PDB file of C-alpha atoms in Angstrom:
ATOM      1  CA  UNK A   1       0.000   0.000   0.000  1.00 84.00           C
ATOM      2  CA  UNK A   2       1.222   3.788  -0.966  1.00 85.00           C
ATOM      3  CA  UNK A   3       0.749   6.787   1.166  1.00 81.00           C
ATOM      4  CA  UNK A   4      -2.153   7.870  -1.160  1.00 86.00           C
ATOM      5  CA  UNK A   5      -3.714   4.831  -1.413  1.00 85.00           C
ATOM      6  CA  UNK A   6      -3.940   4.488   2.496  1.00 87.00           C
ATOM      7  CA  UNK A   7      -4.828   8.349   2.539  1.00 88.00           C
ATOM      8  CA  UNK A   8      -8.162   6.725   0.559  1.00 90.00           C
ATOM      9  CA  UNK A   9      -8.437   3.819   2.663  1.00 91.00           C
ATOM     10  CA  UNK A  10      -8.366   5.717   5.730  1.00 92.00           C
ATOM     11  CA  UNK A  11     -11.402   8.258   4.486  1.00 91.00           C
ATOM     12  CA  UNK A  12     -13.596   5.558   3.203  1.00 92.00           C
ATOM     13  CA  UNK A  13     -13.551   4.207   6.472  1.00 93.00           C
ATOM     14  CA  UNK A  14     -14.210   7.417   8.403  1.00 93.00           C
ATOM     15  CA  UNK A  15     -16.896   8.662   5.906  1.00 90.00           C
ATOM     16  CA  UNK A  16     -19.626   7.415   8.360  1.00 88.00           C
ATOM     17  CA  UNK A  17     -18.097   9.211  11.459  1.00 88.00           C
ATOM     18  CA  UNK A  18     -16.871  12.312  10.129  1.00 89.00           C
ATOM     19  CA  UNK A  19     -17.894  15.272   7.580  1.00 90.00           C
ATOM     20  CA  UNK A  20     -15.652  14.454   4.580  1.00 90.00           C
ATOM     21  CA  UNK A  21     -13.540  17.498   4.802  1.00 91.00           C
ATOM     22  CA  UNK A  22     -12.426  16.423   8.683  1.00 91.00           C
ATOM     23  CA  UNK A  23     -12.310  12.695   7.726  1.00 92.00           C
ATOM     24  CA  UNK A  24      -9.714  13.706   5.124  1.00 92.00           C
ATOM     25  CA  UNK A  25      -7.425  16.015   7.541  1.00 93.00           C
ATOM     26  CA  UNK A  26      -7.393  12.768   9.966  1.00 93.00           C
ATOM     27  CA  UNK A  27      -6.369  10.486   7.318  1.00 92.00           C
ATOM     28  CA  UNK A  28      -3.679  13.209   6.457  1.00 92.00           C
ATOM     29  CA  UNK A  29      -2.083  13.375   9.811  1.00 92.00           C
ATOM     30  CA  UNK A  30      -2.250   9.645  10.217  1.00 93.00           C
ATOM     31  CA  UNK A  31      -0.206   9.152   6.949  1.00 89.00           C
ATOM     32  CA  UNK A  32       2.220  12.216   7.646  1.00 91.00           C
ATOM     33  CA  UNK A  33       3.064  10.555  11.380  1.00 92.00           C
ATOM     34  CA  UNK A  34       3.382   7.276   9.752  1.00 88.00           C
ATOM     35  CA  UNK A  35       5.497   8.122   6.839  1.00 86.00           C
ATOM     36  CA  UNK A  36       7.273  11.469   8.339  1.00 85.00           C
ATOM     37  CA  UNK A  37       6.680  13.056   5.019  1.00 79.00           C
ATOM     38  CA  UNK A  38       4.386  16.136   4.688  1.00 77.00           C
ATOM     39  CA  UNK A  39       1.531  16.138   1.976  1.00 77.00           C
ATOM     40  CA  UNK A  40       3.442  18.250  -0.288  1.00 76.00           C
ATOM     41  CA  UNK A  41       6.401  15.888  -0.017  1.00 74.00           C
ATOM     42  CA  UNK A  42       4.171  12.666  -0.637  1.00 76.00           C
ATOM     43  CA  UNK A  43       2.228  14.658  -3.491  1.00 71.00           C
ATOM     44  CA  UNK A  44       5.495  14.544  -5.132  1.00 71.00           C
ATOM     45  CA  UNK A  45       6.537  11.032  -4.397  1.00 76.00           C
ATOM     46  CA  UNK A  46       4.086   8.391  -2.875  1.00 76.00           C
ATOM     47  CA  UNK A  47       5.814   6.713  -0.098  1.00 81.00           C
ATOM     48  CA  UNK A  48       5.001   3.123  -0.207  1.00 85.00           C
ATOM     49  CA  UNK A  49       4.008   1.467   3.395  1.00 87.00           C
ATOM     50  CA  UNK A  50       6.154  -1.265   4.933  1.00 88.00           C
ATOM     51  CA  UNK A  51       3.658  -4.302   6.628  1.00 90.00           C
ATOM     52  CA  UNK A  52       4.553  -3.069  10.284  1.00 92.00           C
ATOM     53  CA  UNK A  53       3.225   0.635   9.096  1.00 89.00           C
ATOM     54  CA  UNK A  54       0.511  -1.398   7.701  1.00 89.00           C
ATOM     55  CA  UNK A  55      -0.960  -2.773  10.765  1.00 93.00           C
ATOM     56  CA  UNK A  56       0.191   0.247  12.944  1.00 93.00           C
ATOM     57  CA  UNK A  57      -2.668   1.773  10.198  1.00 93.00           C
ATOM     58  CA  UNK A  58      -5.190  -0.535  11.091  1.00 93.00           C
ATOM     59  CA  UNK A  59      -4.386  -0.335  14.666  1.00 95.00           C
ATOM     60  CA  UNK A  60      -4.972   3.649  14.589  1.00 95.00           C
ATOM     61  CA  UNK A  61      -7.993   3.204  12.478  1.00 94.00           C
ATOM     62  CA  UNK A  62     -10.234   0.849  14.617  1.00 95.00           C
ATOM     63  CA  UNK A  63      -9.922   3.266  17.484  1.00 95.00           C
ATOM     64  CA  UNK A  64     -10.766   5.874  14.928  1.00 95.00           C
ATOM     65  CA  UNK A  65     -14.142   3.950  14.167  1.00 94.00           C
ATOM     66  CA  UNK A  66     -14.628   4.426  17.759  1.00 93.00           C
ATOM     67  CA  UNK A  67     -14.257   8.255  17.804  1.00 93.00           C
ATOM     68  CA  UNK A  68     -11.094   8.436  19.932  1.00 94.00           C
ATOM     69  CA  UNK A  69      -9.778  12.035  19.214  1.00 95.00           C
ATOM     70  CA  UNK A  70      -7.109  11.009  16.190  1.00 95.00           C
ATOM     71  CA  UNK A  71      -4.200  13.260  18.198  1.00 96.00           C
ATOM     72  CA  UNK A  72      -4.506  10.407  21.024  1.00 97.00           C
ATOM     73  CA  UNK A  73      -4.654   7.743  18.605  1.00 96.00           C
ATOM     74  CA  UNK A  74      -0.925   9.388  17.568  1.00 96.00           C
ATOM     75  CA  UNK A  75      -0.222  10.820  20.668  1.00 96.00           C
ATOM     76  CA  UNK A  76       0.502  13.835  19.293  1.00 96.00           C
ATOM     77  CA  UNK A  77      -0.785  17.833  18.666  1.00 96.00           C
ATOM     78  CA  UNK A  78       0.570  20.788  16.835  1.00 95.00           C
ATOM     79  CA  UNK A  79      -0.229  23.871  19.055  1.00 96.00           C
ATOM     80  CA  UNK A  80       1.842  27.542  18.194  1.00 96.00           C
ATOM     81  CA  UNK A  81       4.035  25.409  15.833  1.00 94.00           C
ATOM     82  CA  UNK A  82       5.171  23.093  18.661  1.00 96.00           C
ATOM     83  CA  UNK A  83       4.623  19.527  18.345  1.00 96.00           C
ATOM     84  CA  UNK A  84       3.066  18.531  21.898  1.00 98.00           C
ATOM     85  CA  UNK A  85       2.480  14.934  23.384  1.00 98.00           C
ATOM     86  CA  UNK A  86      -1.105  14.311  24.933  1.00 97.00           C
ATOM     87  CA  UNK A  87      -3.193  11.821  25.877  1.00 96.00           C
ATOM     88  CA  UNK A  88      -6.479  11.192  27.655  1.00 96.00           C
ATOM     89  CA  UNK A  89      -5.130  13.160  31.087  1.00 97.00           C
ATOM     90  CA  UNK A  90      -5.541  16.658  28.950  1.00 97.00           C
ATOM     91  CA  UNK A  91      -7.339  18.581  26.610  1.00 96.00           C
ATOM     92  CA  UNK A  92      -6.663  18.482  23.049  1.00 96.00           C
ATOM     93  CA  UNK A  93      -5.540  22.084  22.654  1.00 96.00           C
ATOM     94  CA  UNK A  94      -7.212  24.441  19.979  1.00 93.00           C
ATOM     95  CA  UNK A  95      -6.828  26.598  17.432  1.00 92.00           C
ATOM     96  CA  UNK A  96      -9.107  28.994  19.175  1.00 92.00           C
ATOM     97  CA  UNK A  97      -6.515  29.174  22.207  1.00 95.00           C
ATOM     98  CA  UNK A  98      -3.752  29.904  20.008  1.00 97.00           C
ATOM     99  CA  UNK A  99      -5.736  32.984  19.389  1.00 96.00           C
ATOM    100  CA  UNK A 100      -5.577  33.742  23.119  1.00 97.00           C
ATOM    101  CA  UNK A 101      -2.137  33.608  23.269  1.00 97.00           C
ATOM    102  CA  UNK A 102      -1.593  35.525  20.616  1.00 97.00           C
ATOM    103  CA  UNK A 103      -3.714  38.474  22.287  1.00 97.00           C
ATOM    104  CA  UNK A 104      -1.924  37.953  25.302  1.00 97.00           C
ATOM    105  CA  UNK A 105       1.691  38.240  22.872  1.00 96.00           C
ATOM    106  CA  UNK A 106       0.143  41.671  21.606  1.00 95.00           C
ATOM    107  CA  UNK A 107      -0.499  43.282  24.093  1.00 95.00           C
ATOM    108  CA  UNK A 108       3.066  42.696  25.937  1.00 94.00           C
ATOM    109  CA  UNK A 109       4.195  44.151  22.789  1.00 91.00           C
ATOM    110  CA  UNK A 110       2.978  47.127  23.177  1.00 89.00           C
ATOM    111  CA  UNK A 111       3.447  47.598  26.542  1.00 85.00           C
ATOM    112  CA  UNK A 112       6.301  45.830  27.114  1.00 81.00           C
ATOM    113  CA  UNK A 113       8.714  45.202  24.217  1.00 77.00           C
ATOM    114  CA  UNK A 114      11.570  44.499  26.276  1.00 73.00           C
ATOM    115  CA  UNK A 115      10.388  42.067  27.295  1.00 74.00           C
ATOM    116  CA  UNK A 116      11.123  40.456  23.553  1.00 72.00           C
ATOM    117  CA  UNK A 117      15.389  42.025  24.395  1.00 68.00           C
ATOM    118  CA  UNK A 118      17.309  39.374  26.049  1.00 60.00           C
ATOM    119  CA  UNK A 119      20.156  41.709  26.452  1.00 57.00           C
ATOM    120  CA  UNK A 120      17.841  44.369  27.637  1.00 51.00           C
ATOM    121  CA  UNK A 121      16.559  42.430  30.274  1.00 51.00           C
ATOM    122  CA  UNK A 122      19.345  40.806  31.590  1.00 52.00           C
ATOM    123  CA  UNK A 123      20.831  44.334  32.345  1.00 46.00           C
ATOM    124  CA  UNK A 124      17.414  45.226  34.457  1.00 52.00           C
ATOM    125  CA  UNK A 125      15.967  42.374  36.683  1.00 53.00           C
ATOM    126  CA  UNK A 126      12.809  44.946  37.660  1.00 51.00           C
ATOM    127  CA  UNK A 127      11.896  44.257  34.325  1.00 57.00           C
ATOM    128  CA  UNK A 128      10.914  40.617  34.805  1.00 78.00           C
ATOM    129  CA  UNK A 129       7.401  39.959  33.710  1.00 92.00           C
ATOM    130  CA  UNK A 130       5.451  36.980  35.731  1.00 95.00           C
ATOM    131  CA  UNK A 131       3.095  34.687  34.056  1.00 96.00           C
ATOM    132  CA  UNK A 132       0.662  32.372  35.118  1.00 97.00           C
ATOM    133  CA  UNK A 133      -1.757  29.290  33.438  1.00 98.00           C
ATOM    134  CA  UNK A 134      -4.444  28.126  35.515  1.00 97.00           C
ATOM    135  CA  UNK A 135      -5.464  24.650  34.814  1.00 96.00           C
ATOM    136  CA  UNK A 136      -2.253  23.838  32.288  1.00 97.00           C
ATOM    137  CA  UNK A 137      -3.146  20.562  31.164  1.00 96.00           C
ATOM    138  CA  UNK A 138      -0.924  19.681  28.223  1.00 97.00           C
ATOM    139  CA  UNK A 139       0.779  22.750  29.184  1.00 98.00           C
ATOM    140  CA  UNK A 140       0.423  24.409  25.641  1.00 98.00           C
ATOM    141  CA  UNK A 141      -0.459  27.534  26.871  1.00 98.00           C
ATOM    142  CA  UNK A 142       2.293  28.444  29.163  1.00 98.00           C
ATOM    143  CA  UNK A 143       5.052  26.445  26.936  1.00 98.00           C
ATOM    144  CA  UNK A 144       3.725  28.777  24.056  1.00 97.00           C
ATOM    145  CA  UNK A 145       4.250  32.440  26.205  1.00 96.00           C
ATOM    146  CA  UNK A 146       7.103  30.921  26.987  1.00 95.00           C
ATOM    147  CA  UNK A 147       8.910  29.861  23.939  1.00 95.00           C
ATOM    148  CA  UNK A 148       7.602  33.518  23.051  1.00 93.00           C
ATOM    149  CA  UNK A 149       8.806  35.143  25.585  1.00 92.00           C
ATOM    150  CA  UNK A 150      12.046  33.194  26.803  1.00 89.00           C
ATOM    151  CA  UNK A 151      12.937  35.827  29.858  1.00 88.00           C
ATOM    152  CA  UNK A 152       9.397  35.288  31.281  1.00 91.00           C
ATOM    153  CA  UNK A 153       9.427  33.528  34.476  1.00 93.00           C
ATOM    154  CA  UNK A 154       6.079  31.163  33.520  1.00 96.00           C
ATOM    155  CA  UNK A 155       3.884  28.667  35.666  1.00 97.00           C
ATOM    156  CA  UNK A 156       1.821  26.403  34.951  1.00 97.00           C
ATOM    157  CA  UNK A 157      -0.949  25.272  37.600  1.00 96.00           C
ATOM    158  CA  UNK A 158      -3.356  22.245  37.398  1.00 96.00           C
ATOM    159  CA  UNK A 159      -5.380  19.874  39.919  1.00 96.00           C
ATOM    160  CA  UNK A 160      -4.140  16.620  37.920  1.00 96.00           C
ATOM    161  CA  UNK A 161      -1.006  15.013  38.426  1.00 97.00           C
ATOM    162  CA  UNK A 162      -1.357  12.961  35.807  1.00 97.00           C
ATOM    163  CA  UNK A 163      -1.664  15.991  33.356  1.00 97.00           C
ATOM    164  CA  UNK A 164       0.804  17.617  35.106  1.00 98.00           C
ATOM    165  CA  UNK A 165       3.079  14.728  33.807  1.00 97.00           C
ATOM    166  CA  UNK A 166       2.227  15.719  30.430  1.00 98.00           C
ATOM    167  CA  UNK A 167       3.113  19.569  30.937  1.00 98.00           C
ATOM    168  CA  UNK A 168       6.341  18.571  31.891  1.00 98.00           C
ATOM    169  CA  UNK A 169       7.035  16.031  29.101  1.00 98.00           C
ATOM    170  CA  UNK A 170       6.348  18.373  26.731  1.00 98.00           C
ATOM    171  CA  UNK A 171       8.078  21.029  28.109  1.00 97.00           C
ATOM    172  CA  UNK A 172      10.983  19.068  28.542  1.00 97.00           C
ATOM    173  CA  UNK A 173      11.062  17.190  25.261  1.00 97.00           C
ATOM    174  CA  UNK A 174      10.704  20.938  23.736  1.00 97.00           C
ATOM    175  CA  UNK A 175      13.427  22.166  26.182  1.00 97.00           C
ATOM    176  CA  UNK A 176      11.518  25.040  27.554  1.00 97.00           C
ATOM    177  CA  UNK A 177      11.449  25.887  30.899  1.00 95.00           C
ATOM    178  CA  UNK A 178       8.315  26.265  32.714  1.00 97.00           C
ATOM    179  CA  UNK A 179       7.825  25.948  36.611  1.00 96.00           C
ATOM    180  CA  UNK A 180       4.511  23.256  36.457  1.00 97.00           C
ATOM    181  CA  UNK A 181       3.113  22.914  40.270  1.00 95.00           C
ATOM    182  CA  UNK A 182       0.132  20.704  41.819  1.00 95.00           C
ATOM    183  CA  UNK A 183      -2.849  23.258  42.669  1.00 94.00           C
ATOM    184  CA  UNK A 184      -6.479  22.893  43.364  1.00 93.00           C
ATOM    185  CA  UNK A 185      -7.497  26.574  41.792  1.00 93.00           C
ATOM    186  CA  UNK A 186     -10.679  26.629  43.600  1.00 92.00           C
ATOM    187  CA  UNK A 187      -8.903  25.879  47.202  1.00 92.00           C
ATOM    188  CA  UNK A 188      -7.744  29.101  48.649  1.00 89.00           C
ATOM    189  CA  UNK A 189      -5.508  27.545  51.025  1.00 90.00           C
ATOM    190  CA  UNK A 190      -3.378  26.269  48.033  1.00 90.00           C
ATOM    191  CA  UNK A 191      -3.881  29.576  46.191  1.00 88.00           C
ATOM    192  CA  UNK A 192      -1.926  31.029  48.529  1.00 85.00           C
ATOM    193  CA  UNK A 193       1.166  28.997  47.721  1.00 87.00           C
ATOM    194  CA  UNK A 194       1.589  30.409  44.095  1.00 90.00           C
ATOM    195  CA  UNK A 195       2.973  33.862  43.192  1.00 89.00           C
ATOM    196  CA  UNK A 196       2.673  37.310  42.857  1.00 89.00           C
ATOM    197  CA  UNK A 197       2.218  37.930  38.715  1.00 93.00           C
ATOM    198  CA  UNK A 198       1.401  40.295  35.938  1.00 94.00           C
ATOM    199  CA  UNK A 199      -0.729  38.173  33.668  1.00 96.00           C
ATOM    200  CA  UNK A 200      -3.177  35.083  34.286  1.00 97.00           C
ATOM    201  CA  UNK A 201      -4.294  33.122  31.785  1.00 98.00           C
ATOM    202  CA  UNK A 202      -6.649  30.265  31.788  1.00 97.00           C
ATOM    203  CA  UNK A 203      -8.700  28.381  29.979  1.00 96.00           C
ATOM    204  CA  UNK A 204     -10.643  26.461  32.675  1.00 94.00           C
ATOM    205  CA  UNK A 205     -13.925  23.899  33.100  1.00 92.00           C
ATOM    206  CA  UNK A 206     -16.904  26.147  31.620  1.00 92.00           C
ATOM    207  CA  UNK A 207     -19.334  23.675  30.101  1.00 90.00           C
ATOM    208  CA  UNK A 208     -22.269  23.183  32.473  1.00 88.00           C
ATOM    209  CA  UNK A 209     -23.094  19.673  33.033  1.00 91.00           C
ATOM    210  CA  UNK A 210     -26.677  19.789  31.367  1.00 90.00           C
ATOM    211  CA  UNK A 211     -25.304  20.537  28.061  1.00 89.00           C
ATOM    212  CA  UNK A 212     -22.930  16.728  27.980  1.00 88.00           C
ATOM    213  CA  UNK A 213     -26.055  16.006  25.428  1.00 85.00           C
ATOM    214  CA  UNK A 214     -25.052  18.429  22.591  1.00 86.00           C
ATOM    215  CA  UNK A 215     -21.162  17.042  23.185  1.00 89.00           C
ATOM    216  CA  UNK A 216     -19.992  15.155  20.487  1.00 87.00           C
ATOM    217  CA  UNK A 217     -18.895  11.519  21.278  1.00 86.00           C
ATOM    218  CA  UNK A 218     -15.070  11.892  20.491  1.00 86.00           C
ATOM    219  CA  UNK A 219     -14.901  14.650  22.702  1.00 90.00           C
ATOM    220  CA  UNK A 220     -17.513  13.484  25.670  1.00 90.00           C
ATOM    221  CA  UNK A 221     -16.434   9.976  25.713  1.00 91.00           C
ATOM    222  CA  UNK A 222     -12.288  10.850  25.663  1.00 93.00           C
ATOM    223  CA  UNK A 223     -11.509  14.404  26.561  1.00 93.00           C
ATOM    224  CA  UNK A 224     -10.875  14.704  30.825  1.00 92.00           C
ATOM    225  CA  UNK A 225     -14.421  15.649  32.020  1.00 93.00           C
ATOM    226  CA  UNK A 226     -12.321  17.285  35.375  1.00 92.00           C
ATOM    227  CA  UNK A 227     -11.182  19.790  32.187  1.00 93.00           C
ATOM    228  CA  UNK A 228     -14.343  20.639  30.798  1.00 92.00           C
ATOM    229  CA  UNK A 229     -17.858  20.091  32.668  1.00 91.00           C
ATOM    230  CA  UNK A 230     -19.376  22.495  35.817  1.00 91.00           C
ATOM    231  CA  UNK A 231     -21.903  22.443  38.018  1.00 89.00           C
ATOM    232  CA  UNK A 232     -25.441  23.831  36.463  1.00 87.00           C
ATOM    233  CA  UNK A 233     -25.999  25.893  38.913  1.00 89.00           C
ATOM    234  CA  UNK A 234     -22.766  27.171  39.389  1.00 90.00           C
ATOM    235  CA  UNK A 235     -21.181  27.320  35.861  1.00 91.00           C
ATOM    236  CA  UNK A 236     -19.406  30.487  36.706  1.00 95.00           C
ATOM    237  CA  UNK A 237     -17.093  28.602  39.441  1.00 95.00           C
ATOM    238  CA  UNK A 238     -13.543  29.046  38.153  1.00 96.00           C
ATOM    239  CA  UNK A 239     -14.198  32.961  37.016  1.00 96.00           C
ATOM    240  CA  UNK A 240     -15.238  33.639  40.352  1.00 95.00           C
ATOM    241  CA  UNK A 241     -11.878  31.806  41.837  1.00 95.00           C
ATOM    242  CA  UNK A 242     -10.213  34.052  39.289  1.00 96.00           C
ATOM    243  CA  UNK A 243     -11.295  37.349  40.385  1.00 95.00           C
ATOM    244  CA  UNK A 244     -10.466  36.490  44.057  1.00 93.00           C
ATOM    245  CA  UNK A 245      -6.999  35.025  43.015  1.00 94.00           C
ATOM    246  CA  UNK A 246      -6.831  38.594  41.204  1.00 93.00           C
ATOM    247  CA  UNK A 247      -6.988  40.770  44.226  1.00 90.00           C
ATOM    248  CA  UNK A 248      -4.616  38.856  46.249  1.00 89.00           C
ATOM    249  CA  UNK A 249      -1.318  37.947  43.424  1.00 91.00           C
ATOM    250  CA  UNK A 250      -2.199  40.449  40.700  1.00 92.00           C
ATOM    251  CA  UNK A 251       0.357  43.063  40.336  1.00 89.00           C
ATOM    252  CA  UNK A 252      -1.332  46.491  40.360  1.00 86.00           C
ATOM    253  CA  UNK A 253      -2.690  46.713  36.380  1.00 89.00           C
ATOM    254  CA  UNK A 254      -2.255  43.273  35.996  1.00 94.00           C
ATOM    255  CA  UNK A 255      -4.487  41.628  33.493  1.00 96.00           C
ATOM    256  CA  UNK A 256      -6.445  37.768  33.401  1.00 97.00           C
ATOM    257  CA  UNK A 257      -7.127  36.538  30.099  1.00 98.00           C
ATOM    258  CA  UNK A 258      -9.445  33.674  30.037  1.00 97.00           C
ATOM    259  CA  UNK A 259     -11.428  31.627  27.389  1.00 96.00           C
ATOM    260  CA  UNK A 260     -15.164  31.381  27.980  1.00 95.00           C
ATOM    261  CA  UNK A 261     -18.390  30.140  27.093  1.00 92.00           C
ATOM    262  CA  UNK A 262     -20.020  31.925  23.726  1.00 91.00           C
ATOM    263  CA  UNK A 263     -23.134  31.843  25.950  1.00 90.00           C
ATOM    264  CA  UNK A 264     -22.079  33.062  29.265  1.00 92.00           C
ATOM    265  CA  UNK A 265     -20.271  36.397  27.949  1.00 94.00           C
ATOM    266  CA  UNK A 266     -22.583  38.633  29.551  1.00 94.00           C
ATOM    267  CA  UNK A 267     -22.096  36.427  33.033  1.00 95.00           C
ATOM    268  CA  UNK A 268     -18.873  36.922  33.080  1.00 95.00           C
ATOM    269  CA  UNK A 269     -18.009  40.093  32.152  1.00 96.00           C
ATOM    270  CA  UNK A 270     -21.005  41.292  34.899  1.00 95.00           C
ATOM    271  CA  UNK A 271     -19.069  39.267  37.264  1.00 96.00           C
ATOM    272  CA  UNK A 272     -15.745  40.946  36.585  1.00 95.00           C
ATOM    273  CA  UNK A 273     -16.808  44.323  36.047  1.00 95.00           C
ATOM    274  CA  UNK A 274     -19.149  44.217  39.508  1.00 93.00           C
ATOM    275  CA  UNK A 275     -15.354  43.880  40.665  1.00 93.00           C
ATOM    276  CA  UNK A 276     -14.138  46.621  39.560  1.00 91.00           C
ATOM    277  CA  UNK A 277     -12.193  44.850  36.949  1.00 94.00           C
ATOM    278  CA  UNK A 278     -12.005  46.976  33.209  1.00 94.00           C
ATOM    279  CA  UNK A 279     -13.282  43.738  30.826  1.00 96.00           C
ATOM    280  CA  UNK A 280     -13.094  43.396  27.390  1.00 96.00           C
ATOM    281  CA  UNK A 281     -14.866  40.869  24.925  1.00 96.00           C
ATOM    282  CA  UNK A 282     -13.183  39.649  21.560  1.00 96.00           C
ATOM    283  CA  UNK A 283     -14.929  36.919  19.332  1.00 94.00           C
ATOM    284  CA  UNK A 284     -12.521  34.228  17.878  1.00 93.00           C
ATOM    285  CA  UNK A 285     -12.012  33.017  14.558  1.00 91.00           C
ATOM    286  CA  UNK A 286     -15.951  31.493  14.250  1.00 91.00           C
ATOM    287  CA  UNK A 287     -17.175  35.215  15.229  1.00 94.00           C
ATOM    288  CA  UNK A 288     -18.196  33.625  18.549  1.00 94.00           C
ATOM    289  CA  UNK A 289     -17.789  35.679  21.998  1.00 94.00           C
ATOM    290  CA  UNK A 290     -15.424  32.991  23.258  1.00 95.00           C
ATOM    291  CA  UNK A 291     -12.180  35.369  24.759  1.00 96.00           C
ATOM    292  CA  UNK A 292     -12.044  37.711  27.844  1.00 97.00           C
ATOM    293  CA  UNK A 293      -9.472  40.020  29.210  1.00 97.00           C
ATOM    294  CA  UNK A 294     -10.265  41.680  32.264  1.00 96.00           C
ATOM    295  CA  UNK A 295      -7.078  44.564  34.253  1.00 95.00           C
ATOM    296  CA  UNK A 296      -6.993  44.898  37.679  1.00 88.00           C
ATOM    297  CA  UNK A 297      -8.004  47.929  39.069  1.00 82.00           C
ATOM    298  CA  UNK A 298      -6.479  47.210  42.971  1.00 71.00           C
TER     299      UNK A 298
END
């Protein structure tokens, strides 16, 4: 079998699970991480499949018949053009987060460029800017500001060892430094054992429990339900455990940047504003309210 034929093989197969255009990036990535050639490169030359690449096929493809998320079948997710590891301890990480980051990378810009000056910082510690991500998982989030941002000193914060392993594979495979500690967010007790910081960022739990029916199955029956689902009748937990965490270790104009439910917008930026927090809304790349940022004013 050649790379295009099991390309084919592998969207027949999926054409009763997925939409055709998402069946055909999964067969895609299953080909490039078996034959370590891109699409371009096997457009040009069809790379034919050895039997062990044959059955590791097969393998991947009956637990693709049973919806498991294709970057667990591989073990593997592109996030800010890093290659992460992750498995069924963390969230697959999404383009829509990338879009976070990349708000958060703007606006140090602006207001901080030297931050982006090695030499400039290392001649003025006082410049040091202090990140945290609540509820890391795969860490992609904090790796990312960090691989941006090398002089940052960056956390990373989650209740899970287990996905705390994964942080620190990844960050460690990807040789970027990032300080990943054990922390229930929503204890206070253990708040209190994390640092004083400029920026929070998290994308944390937001799906209320009553909606698990509109969930698709690769998602409700693999992703970490500790990483996505809330109590109905408190879906606005971890925002509230943000603002507190705000008065106590945010830095005087400090800012939290936070993903969100598109239909709790209004929720949460009531909740941050009733705390005298400045709050601003932007829509990601589906036009959906889905991103918060929100400055101290302590």
């Amino acid at each position: 079998m050649k790379s295009n034929e099991a390309e084919q093989f592998i969207r027949s197969a999926l054409q009763d699970i997925y939409e055709a255009g998402e069946a055909s990036n999964i067969a895609a990535m299953v080909v490039e991480h078996l034959s370590g050639k891109s699409r371009s490169e096997r457009m040009l030359d069809a790379v034919a499949f050895s039997l062990e690449q044959e059955q590791s096929l097969n393998h991947y493809l009956q637990r693709l018949k049973q919806h498991e998320p294709v970057q667990y079948v591989l073990g593997e997710s592109w996030f800010a053009g890093m290659q992460l590891f992750v498995d069924k301890n963390v969230l697959i990480p999404r383009p829509e987060t990338e879009e976070l980051v990349q708000w958060i990378i703007d606006d140090v810009k602006k207001e901080k460029p030297y931050v982006f000056e090695r030499k400039i910082f290392e001649a003025d510690q006082t410049h040091q800017l202090k990140i945290i991500d609540i509820g890391t998982g795969s860490g992609c989030i904090a790796l990312a500001l960090k691989k941006a941002m090398p002089v940052a000193e960056v956390w990373g914060c989650d209740v899970s060892e287990e996905a705390l392993n994964v942080a620190r594979r990844n960050g460690s495979t990807l040789n970027i430094r990032v300080d990943f500690q054990n922390a229930n967010f929503l204890d206070v007790a253990q708040q209190k054992h994390l640092p004083s910081l400029d920026i929070v960022v998290s994308n944390p739990p937001y799906i209320p429990q009553k909606d698990k029916t509109s969930i698709q199955a690769n998602v409700l029956n693999y992703e970490p339900h500790i990483a996505l689902f809330v109590p109905d009748n408190d879906a606005l937990v971890f925002y509230k455990a943000l603002i507190e965490f705000g008065k106590h270790r945010l830095h005087k104009g400090g800012k939290i940047y936070m993903e969100i439910h598109e239909d709790l917008a209004k929720d949460v930026v009531s909740l941050f504003e009733g705390e005298h927090y400045s709050v601003i809304v932007r829509k990601d790349m589906q036009g959906k309210d889905r991103m918060v940022r929100a400055i101290s004013n302590y």
